[in-house]
CSV table of C-alpha atoms and ligand atoms in Angstrom, one decimal:
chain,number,residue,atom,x,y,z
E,1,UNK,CA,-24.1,-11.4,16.6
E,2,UNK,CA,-21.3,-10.0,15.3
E,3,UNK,CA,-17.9,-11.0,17.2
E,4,UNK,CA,-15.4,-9.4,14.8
E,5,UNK,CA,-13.4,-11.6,12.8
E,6,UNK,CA,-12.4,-12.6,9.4
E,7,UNK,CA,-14.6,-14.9,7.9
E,8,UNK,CA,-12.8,-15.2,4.7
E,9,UNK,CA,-9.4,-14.4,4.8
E,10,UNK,CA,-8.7,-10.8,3.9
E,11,UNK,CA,-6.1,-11.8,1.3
E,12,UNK,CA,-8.7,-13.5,-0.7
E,13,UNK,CA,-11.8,-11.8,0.4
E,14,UNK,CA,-10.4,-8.5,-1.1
E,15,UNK,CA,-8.6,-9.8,-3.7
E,16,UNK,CA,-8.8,-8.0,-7.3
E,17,UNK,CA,-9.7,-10.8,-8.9
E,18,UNK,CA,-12.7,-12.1,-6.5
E,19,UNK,CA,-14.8,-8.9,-6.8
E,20,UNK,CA,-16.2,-7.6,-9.2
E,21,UNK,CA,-16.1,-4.5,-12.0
E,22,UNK,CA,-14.5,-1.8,-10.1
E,23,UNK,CA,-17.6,0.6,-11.5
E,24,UNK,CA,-20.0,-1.6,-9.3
E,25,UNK,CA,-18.2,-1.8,-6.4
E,26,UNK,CA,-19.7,-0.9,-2.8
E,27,UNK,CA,-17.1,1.4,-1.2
E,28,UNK,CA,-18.8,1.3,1.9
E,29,UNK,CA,-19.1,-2.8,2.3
E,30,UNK,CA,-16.4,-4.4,4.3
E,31,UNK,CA,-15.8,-8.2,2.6
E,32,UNK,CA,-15.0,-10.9,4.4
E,33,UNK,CA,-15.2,-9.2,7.8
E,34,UNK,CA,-18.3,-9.7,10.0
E,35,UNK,CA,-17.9,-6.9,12.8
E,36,UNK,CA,-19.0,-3.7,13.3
E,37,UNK,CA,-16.6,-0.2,14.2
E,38,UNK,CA,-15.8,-0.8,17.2
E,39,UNK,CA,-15.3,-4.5,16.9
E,40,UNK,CA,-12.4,-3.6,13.7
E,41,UNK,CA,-11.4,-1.1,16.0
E,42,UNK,CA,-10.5,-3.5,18.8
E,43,UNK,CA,-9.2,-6.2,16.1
E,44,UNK,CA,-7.0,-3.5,14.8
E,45,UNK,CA,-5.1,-2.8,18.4
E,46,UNK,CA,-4.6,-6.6,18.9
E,47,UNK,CA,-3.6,-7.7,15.7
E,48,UNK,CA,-1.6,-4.3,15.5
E,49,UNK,CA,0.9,-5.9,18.4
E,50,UNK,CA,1.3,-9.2,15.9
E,51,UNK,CA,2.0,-6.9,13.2
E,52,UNK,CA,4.9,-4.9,15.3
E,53,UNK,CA,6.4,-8.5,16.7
E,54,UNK,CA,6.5,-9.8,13.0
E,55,UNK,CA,8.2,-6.5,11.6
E,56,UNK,CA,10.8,-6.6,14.1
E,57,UNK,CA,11.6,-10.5,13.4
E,58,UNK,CA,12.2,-9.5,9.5
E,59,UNK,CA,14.0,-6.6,10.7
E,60,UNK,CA,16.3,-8.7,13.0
E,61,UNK,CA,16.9,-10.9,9.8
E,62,UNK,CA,17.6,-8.0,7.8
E,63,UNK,CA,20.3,-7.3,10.3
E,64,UNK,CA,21.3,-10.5,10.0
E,65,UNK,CA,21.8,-10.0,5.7
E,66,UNK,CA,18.7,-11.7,4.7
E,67,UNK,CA,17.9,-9.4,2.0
E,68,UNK,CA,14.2,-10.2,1.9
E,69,UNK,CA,11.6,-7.4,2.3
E,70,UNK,CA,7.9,-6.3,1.9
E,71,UNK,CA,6.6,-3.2,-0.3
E,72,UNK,CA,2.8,-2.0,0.1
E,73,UNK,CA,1.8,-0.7,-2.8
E,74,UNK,CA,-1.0,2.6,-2.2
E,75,UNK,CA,-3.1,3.7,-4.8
E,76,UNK,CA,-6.5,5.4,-4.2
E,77,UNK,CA,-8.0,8.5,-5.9
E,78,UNK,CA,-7.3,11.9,-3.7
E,79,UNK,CA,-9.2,11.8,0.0
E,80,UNK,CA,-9.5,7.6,-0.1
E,81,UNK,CA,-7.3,7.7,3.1
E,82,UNK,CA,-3.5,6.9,1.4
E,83,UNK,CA,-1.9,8.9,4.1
E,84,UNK,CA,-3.8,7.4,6.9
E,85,UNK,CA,-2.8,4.0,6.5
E,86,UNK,CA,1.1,5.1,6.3
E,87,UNK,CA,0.3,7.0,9.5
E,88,UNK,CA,-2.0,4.5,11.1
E,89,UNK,CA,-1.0,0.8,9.8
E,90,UNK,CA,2.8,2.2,9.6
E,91,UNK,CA,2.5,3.8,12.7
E,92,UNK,CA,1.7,0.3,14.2
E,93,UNK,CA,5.5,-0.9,14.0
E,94,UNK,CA,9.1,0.8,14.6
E,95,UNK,CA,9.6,3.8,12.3
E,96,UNK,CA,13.0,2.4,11.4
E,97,UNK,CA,11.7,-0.6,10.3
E,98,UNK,CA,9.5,1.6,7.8
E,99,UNK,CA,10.8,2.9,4.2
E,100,UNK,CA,7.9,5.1,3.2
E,101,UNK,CA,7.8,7.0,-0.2
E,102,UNK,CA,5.4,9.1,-1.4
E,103,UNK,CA,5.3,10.1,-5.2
E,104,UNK,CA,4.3,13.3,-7.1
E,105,UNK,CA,4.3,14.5,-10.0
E,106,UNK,CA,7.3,13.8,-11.7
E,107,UNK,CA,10.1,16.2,-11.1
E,108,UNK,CA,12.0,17.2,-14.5
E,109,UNK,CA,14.8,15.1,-13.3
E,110,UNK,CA,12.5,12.1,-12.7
E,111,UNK,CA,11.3,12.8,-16.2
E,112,UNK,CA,14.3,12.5,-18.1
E,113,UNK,CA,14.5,9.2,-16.9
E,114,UNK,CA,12.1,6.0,-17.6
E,115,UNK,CA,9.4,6.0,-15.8
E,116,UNK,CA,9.9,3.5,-13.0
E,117,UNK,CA,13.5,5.2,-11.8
E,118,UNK,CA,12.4,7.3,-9.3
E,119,UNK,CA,10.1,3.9,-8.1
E,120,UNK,CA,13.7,2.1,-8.1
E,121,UNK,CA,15.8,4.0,-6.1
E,122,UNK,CA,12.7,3.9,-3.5
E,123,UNK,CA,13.1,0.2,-3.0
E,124,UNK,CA,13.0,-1.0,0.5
E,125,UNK,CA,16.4,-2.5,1.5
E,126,UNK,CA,16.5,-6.0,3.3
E,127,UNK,CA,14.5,-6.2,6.4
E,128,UNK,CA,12.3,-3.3,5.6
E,129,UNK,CA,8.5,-2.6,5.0
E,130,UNK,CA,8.6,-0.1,2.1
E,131,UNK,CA,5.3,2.0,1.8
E,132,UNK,CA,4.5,3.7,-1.6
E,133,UNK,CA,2.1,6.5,-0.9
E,134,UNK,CA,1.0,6.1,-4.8
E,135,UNK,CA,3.4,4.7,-7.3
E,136,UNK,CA,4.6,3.5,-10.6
E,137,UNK,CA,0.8,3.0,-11.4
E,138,UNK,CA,0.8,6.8,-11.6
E,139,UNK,CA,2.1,6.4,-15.2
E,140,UNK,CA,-0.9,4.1,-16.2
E,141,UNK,CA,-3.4,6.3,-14.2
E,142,UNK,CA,-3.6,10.0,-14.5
E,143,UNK,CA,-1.1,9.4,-17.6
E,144,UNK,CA,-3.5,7.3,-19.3
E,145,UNK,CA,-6.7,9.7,-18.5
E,146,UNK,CA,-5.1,12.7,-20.0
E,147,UNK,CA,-3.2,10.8,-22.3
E,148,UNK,CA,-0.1,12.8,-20.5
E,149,UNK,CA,1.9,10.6,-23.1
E,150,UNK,CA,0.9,8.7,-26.6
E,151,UNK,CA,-1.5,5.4,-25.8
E,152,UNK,CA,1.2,3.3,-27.5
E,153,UNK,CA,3.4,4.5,-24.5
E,154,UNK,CA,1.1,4.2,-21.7
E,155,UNK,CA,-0.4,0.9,-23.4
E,156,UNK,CA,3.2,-0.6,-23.3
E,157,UNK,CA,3.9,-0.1,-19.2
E,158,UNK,CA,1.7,-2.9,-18.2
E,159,UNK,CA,3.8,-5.4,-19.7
E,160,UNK,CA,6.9,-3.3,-18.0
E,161,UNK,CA,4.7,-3.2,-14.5
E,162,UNK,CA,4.7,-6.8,-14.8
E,163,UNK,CA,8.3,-7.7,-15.6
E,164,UNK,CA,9.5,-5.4,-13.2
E,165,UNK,CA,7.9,-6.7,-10.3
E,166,UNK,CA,8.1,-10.4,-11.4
E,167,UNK,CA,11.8,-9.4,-10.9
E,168,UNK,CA,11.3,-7.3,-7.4
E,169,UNK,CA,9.5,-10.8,-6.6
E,170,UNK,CA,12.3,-12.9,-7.5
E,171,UNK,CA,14.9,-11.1,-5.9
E,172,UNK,CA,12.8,-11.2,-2.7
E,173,UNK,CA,10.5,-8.4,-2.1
E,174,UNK,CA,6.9,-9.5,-1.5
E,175,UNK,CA,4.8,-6.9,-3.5
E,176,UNK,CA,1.4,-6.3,-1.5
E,177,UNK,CA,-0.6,-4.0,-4.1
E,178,UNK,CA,-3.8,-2.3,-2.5
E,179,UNK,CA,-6.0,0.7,-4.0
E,180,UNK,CA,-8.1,2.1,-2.0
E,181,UNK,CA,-11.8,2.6,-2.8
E,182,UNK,CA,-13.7,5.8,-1.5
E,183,UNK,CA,-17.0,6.7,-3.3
E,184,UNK,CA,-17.6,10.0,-5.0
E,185,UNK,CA,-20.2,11.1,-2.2
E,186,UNK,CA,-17.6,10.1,0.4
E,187,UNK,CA,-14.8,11.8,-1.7
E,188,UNK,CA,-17.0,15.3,-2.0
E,189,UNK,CA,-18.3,15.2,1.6
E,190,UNK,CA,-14.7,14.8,2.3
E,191,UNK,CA,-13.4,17.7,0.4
E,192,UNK,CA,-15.9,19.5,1.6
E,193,UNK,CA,-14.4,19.0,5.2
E,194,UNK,CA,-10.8,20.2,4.0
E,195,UNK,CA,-12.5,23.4,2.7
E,196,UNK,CA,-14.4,23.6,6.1
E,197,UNK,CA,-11.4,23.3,8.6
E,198,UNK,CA,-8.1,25.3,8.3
E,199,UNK,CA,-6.2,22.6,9.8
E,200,UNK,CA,-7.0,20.1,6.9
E,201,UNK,CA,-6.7,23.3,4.2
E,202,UNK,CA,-3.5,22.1,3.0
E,203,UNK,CA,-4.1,19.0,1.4
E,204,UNK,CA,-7.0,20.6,-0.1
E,205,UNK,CA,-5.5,21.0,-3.7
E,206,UNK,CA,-8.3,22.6,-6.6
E,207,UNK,CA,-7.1,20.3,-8.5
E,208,UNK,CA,-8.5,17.7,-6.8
E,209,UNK,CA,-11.9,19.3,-8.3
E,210,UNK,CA,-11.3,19.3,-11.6
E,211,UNK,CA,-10.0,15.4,-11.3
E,212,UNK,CA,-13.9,14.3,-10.4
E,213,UNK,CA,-15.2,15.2,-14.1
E,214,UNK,CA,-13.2,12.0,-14.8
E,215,UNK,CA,-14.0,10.0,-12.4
E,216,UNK,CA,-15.6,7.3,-15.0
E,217,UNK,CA,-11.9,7.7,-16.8
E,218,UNK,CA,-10.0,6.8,-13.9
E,219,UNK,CA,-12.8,3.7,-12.8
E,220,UNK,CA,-11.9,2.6,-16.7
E,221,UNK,CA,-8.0,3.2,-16.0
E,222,UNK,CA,-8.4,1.2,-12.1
E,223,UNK,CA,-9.9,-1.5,-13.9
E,224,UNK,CA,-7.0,-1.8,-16.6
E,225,UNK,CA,-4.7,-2.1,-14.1
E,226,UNK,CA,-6.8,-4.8,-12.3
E,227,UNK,CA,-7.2,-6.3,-15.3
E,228,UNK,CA,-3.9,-6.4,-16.7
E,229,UNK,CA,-1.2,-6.2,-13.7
E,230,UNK,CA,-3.2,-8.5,-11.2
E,231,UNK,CA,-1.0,-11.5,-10.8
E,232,UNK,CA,-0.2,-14.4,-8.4
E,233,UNK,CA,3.7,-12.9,-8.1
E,234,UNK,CA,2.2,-9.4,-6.9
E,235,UNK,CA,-1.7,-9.1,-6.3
E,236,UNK,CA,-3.9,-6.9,-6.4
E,237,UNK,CA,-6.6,-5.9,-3.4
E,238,UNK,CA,-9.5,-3.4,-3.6
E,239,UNK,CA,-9.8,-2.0,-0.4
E,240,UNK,CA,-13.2,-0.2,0.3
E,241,UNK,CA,-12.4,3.3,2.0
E,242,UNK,CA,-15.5,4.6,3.2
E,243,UNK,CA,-15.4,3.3,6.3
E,244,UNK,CA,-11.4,4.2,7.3
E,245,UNK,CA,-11.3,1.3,10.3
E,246,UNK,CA,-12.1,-1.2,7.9
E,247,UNK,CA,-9.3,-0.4,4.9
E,248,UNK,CA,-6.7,0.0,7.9
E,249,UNK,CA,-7.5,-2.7,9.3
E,250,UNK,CA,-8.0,-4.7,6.3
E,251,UNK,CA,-4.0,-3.5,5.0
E,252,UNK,CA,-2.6,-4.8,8.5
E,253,UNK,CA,-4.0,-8.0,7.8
E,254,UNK,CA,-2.5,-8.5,4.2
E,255,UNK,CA,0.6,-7.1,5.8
E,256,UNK,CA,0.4,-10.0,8.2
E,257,UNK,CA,-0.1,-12.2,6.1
E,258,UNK,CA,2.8,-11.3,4.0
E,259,UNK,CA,5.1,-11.8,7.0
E,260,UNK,CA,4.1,-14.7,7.8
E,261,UNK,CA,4.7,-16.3,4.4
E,262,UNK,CA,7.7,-15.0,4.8
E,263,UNK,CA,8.2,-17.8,7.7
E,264,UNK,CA,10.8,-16.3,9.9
E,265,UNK,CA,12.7,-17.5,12.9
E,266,UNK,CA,15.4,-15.4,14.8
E,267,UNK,CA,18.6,-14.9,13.8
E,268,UNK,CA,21.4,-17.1,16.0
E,269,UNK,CA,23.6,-15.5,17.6
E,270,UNK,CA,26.8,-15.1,15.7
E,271,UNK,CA,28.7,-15.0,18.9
E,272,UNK,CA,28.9,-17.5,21.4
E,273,UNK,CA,26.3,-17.0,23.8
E,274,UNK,CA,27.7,-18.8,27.0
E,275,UNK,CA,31.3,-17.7,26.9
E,276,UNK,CA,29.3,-14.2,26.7
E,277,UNK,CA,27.8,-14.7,29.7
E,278,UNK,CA,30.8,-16.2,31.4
E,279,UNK,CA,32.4,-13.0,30.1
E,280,UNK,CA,29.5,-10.8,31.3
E,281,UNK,CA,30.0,-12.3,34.8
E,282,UNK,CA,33.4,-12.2,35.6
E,283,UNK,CA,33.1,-8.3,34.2
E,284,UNK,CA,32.4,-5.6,36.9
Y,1,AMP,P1,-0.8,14.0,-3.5
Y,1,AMP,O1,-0.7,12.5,-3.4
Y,1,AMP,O2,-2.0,14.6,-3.0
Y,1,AMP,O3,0.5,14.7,-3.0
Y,1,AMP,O4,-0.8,14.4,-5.1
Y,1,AMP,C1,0.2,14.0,-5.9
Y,1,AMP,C2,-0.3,14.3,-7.3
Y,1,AMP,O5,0.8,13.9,-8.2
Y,1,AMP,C3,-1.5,13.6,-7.7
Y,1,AMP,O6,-2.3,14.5,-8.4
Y,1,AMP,C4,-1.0,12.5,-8.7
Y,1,AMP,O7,-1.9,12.0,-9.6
Y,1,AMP,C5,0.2,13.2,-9.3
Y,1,AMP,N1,1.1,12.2,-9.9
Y,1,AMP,C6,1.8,11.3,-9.2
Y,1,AMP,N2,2.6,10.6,-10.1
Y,1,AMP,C7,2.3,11.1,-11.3
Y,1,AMP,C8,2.8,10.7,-12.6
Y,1,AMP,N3,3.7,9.8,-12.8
Y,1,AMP,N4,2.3,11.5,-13.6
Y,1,AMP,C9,1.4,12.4,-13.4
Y,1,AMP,N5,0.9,12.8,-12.2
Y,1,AMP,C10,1.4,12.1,-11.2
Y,2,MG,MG1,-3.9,15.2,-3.0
């Protein structure tokens, strides 16, 4: 019988560095979960009201000037569901808590500068949930798969990736990092539907075609990254996409988590709270 819940806990059931190659990996499988649909489906609306309560207790403290904050980290090839979980997992909480950045190809501004500026000036401020909808693993993805600069250039970032976030971890910004798994059935059949319904035509993008006679390229890239920028400071997670109620749900749970490492309490008051209320009762 399936009662839906976590029997490992998502953090480490999804964790880069429990599964295995990325090449071999089951897009539809949901590890660490034993529930069907409708069971993650119901999981996801209760654990969804945990998730808001915690976001609004770091936002309080950001308020407050604790200068701490969270940054999910989306990657995922084109149709794994990126912009679904920043609607549907960041749709959970307060849109002002929410910092959410999506990135493009570079601008010619963005590229006259190194690589991770544009990823800089995105940073979530204290008491924020940033949301990259893709990121500075870009420039180790596509830029490695058409070589969009020299190997010794791309080869070089992972050491940068790692620095940079050791930093972003230091100065108090938990780094949640998940890519998002779809198959390349799932991702045709999928494309197929944008080409099917005028209302999902504009995030069809031909591109996106041409991009599947690498697919094996960009498994080989994924699995650099894993490889090489999967660390105990900022971890990786491979999130399975077929099935979208498992990889939101899945993401609200390492959000979770996340806050509640962050062990918060509620700010005091920085006022005196019964001459307040003597002050509130003698008002009119
Ligand atoms: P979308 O997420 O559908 O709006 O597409 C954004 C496109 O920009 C994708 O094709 C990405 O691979 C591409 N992109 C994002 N960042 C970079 C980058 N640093 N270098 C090259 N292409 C990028
Ligand atoms: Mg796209």
């Amino acid at each position: 019988m399936s009662n839906g819940a976590w029997s490992t806990p998502a953090q480490k059931s999804l964790r880069a560095s429990e599964l295995g190659p990325i090449a071999a990996f089951d897009a539809d499988s949901t590890p660490g979960f034993d529930g069907d649909k409708s069971d993650g489906e119901a999981l996801l609306t209760k654990r969804g009201e945990h998730f808001a309560d915690l976001q609004e207790l770091l936002y309080a403290n950001g308020r407050s000037g604790d200068d701490r904050s969270v940054l999910l980290v989306l990657q995922g090839m084109d149709t794994a569901g990126k912009g679904g979980i920043v609607r549907h997992v960041g749709g959970l909480v307060d849109p002002q808590g929410l910092a959410i950045t999506g990135f493009g190809k570079p601008t010619p501004e963005e590229l006259s500068h190194d690589f991770l500026w544009r990823i800089r000036n995105a940073l979530p401020a204290g008491g924020r949930i940033g949301i990259f909808d893709r990121s500075h693993y870009e420039d180790v993805l596509p830029v490695r798969v058409h070589n969009l600069v020299p190997q010794s250039e791309w080869e070089a970032r992972y050491t940068v990736i790692n620095d940079f976030e050791r930093d972003l971890v230091d100065q108090g910004t938990t780094v949640v990092k998940c890519a998002l798994v779809v198959s390349k059935d799932e991702q045709k059949a999928r494309l197929a539907e944008r080409l099917d319904r005028p209302d999902k035509y504009w995030k069809f993008n031909p591109g996106d075609i041409d991009e599947r006679a690498y697919w094996d390229a960009y498994l080989e890239a994924y699995q650099a990254v894993f490889d090489r920028t999967d660390t105990d400071y900022a971890p990786w997670h491979i999130i399975p996409a077929n099935r979208k109620w498992f990889s939101r749900l899945a993401i609200c749970e390492l959000l979770i988590t996340a806050l509640e490492n962050l062990d918060l309490s509620w700010p005091p008051a920085d006022f005196d709270v019964e001459e307040q209320k003597k002050r509130l009762a003698a008002s009119e």
